[in-house]
Tab-separated table of C-alpha atoms in Angstrom:
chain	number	residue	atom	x	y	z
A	32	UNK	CA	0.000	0.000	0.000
A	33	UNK	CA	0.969	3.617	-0.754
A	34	UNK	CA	0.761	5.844	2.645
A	35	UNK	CA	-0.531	9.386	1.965
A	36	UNK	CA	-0.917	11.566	4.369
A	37	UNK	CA	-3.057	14.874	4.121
A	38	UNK	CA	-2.969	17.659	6.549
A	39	UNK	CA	-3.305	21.351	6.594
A	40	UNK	CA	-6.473	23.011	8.235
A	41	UNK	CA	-10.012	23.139	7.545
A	42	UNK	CA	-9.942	22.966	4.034
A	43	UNK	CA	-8.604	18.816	4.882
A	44	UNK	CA	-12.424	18.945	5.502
A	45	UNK	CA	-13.402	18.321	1.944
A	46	UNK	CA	-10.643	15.147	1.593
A	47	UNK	CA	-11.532	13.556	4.992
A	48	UNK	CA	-15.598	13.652	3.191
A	49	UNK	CA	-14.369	12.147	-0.257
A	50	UNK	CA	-11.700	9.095	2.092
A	51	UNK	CA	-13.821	6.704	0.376
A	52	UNK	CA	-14.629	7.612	-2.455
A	53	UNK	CA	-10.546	8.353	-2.965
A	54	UNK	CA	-9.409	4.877	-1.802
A	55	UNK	CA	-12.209	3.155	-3.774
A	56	UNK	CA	-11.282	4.655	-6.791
A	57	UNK	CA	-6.947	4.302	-5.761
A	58	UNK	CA	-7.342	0.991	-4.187
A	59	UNK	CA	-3.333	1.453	-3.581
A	60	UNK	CA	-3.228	4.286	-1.500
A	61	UNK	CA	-3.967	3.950	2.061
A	62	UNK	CA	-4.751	7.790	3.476
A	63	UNK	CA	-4.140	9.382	6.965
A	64	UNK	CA	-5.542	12.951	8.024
A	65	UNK	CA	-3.995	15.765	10.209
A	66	UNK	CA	-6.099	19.038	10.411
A	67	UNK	CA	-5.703	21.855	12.760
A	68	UNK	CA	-8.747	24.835	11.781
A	69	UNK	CA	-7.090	27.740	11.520
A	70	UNK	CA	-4.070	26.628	11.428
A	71	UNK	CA	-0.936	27.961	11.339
A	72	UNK	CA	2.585	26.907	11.242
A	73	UNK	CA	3.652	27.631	15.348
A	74	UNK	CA	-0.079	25.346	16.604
A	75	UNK	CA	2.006	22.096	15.700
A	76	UNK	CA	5.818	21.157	15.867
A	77	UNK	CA	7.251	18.540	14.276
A	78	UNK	CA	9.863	16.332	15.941
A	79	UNK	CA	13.260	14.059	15.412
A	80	UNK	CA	11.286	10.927	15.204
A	81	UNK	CA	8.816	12.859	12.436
A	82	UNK	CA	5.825	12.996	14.728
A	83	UNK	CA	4.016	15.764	13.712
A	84	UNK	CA	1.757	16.867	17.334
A	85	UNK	CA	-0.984	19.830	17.540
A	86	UNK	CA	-0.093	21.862	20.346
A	87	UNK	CA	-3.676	21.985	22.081
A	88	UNK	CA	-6.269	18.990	21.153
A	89	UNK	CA	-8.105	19.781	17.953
A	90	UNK	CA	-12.192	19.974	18.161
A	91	UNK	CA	-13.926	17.510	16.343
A	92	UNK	CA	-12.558	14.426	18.105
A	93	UNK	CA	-9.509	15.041	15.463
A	94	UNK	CA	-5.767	13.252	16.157
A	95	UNK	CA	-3.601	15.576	17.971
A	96	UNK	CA	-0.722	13.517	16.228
A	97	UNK	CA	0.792	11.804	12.913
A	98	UNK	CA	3.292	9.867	13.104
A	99	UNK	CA	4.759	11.741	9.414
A	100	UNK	CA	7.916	8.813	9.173
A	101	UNK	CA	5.461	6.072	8.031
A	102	UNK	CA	4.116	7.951	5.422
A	103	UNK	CA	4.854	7.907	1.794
A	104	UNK	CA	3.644	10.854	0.511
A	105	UNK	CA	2.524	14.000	2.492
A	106	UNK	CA	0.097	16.264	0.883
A	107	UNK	CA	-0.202	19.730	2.648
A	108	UNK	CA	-3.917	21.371	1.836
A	109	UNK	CA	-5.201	24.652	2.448
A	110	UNK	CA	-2.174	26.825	2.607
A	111	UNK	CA	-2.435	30.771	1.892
A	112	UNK	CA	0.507	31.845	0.339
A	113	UNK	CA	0.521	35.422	2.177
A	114	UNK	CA	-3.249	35.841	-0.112
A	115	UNK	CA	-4.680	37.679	3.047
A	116	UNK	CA	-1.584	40.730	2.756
A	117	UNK	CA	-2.845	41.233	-1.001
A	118	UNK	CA	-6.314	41.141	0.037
A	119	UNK	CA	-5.716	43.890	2.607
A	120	UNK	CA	-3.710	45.639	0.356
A	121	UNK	CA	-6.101	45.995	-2.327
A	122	UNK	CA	-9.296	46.641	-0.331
A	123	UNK	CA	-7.148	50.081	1.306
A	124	UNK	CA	-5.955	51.458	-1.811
A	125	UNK	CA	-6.778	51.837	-5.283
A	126	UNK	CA	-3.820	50.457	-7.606
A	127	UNK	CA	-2.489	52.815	-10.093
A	128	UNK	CA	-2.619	51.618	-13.729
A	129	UNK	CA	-5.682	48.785	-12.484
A	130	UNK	CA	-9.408	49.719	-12.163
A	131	UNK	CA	-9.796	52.594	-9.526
A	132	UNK	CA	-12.201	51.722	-7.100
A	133	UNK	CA	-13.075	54.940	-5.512
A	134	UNK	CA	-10.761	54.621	-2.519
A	135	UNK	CA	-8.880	57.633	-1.240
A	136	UNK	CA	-4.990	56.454	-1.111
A	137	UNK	CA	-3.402	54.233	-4.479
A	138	UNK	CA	-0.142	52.691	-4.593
A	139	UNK	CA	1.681	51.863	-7.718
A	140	UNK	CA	1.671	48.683	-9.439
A	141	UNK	CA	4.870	47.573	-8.776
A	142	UNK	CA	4.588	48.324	-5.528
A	143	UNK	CA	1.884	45.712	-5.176
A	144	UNK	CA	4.457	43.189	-6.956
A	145	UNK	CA	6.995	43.778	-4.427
A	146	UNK	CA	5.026	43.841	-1.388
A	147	UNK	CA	3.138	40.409	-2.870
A	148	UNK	CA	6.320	39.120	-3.446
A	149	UNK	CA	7.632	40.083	0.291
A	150	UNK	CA	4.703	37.987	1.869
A	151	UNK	CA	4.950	34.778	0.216
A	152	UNK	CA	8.898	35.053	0.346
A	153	UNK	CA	8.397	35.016	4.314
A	154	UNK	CA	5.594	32.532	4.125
A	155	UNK	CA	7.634	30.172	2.063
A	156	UNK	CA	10.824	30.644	4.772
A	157	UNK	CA	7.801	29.595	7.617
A	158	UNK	CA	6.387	26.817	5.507
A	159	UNK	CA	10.437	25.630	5.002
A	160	UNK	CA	11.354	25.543	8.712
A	161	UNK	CA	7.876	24.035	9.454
A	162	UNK	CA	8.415	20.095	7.790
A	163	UNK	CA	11.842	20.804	7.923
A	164	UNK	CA	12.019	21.042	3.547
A	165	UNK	CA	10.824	17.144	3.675
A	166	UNK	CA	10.907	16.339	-0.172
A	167	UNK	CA	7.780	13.712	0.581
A	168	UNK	CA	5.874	16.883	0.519
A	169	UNK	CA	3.512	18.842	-1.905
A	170	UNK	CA	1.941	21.629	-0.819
A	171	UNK	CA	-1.551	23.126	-2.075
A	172	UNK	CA	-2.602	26.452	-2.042
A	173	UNK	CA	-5.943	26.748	-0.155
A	174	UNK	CA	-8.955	26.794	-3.056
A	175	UNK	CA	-10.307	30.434	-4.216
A	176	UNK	CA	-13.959	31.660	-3.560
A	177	UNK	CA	-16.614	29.821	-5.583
A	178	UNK	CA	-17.961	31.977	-8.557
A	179	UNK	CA	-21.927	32.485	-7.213
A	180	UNK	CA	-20.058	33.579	-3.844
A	181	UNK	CA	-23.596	35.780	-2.469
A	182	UNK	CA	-22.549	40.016	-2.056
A	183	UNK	CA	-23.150	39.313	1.561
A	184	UNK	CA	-20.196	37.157	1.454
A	185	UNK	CA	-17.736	39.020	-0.248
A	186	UNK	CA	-15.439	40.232	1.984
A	187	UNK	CA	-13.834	36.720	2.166
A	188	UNK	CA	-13.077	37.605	-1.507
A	189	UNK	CA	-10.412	40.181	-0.861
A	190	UNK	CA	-8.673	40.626	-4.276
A	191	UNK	CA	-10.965	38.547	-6.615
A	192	UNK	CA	-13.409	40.533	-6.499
A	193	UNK	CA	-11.453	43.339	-8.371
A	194	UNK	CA	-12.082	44.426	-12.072
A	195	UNK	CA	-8.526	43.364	-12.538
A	196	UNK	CA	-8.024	40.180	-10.830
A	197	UNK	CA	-6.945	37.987	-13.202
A	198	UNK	CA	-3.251	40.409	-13.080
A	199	UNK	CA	-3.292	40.201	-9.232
A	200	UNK	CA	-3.812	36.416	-9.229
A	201	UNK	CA	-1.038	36.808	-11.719
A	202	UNK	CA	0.989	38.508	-9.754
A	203	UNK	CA	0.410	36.258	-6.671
A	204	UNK	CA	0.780	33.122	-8.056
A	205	UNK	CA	3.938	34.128	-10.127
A	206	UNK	CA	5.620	34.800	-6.464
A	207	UNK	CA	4.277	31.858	-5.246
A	208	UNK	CA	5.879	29.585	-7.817
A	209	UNK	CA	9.253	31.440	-7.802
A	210	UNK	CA	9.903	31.043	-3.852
A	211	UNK	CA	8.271	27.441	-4.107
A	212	UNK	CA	10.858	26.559	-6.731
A	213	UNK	CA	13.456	27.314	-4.220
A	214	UNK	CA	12.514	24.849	-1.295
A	215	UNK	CA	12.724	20.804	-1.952
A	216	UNK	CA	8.771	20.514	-1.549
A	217	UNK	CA	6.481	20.505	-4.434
A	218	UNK	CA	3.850	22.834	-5.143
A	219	UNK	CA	0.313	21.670	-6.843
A	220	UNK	CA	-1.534	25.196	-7.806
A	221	UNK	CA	-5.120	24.864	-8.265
A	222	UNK	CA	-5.835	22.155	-11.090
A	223	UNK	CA	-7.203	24.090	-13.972
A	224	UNK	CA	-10.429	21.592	-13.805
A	225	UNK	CA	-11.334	23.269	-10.443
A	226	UNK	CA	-11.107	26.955	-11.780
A	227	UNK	CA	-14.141	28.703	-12.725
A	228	UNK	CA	-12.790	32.043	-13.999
A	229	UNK	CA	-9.424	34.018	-12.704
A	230	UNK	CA	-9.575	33.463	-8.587
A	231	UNK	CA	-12.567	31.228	-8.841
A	232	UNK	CA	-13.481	27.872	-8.263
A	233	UNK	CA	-16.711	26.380	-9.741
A	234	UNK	CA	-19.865	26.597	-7.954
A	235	UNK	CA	-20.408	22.769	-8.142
A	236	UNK	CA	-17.425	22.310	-5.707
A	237	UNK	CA	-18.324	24.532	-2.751
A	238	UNK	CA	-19.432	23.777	0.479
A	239	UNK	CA	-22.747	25.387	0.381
A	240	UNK	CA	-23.553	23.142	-2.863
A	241	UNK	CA	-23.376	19.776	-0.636
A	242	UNK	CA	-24.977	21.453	2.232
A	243	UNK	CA	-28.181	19.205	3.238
A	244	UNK	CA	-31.691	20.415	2.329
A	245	UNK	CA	-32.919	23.670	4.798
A	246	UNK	CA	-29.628	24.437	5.865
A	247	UNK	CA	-28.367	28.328	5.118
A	248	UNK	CA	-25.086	28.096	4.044
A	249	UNK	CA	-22.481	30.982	5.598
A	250	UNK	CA	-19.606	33.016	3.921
A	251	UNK	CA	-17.121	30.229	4.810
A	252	UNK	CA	-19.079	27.613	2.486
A	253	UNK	CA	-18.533	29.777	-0.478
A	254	UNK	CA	-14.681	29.366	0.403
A	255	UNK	CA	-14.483	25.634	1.850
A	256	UNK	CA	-15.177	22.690	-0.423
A	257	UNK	CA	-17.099	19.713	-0.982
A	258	UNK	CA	-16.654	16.182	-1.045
A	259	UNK	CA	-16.376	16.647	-4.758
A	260	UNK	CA	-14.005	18.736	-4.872
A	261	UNK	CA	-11.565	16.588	-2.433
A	262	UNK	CA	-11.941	13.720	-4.912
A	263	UNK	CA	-11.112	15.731	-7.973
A	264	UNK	CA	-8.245	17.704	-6.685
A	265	UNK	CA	-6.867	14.406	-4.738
A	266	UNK	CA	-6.851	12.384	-8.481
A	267	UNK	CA	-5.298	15.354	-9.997
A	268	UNK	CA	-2.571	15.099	-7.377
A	269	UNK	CA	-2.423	11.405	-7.191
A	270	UNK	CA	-1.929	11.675	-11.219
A	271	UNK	CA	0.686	14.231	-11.336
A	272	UNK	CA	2.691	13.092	-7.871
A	273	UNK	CA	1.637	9.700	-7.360
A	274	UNK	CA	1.879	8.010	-11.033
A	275	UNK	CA	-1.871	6.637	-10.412
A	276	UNK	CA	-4.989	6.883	-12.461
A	277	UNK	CA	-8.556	6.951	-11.019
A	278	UNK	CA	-10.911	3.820	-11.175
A	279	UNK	CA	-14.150	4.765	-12.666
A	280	UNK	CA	-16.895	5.541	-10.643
A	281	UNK	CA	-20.290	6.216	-11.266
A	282	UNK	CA	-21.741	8.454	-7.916
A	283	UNK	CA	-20.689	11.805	-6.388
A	284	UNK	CA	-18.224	11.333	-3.546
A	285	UNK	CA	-20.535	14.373	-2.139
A	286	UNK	CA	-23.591	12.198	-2.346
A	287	UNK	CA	-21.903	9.294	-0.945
A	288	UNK	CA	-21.096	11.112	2.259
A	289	UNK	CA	-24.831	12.784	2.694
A	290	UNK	CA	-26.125	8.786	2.051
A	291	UNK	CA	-24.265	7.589	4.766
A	292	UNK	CA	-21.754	5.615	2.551
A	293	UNK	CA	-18.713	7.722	2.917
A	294	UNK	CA	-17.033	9.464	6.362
A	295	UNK	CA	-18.896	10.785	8.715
């Protein structure tokens, strides 16, 4: 068997949902999971023996611990890339030679480049020390905003929702690419199956498209995905990293879990 281990934060959410529908359809691959919400690089330490321990006990009846040395592969979901310093950036000032948006202060284009490029550089240096540049790893930048994200929910689109964001998500990725070529883990960007339009993911894969019957979805199932969503993005990794091809199957991994058939 082929040990794969996925952690990260919430976003592991949508992967833990589709664990059956994945190791159905990659009968080889035997998968572990390791997910901290909200988490951030200084909430778990890693040590010499490559046991990889939360610092306080996740919710959700969650493992505090992984033991990372009997794993194969490790596949690190969910990460932001510095996306929430753009965000900020961009919703504050209007950027000169880009769509003004009517705020009072701009800064200059290139300004935006180097300050984008300034954030994921120090990301990438956390993300570096954190797994201690283990090559087992790939590392996944968390999914954009779904494309029918609701007005009400659009501050958790920060950039995207600019005129222009198809050259920030340019920009952004771009950086993110350059400092991840430097490090000894691999980077998966967002599998161009899974984006919508520039800094979108399709409305089929969002949270609040699995949600059951009667239940009002919130802003952060607009950004989280579905079972769906972990099984496609898992086979595009598994093809790309792993060598392995997807059995066909002939249900939703999303409808699987809301049947009772897959993790609860």
């Amino acid at each position: 068997m082929m040990r794969v281990a996925i952690i990260g934060n919430s976003h592991v959410g949508a992967y833990l949902q589709a664990q059956a529908a994945i190791e159905a359809a990659f009968p080889t691959v035997e998968l572990s999971f390791f997910a901290l919400p909200r988490h951030s690089f200084s909430s778990c330490s890693l040590d010499d023996d490559g046991v990889l321990s939360a610092q306080e006990r996740p919710a959700g009846g969650l493992p505090d611990r992984i033991d990372l040395s009997k794993m194969d592969h490790i596949l690190m979901v969910g990460q932001g890339f510095g996306r929430e310093g753009l965000d900020s950036l961009v919703q504050d000032f209007d950027v000169l030679g880009l769509a003004p948006q009517g705020h009072a202060r701009s800064v200059s284009l290139p300004l935006v480049s180097e300050y984008t490029n300034f954030r994921v550089e120090r990301y990438c240096r956390k993300l570096a020390r954190f797994l201690h540049e283990d090559p087992r790893c790939v590392v996944a930048p968390r999914p954009f905003p779904t494309l029918d994200m609701p007005r009400w929910a659009r501050e958790q689109g920060g950039w995207l929702d600019h005129p222009d964001a198809e050259r920030l998500t340019a920009i952004w990725l771009d950086a993110v690419i350059w400092h991840m070529s430097r490090l000894k883990y691999g980077l998966m960007p967002q599998p161009a199956s899974l984006v919508a339009a520039p800094g979108r993911s399709p409305a089929a894969y969002a949270r609040a498209a699995a949600l059951p019957e009667g239940q009002t979805p919130t802003a952060a199932d607009f950004t989280h995905m579905n079972a769906d969503y972990g099984f496609e993005h898992f086979s595009a990794y598994a093809q790309h990293w792993l060598g392995l091809a997807p059995q066909s199957r002939n249900t939703s991994p999303s409808k699987e879990h809301h049947n009772g058939l897959g993790p609860q």
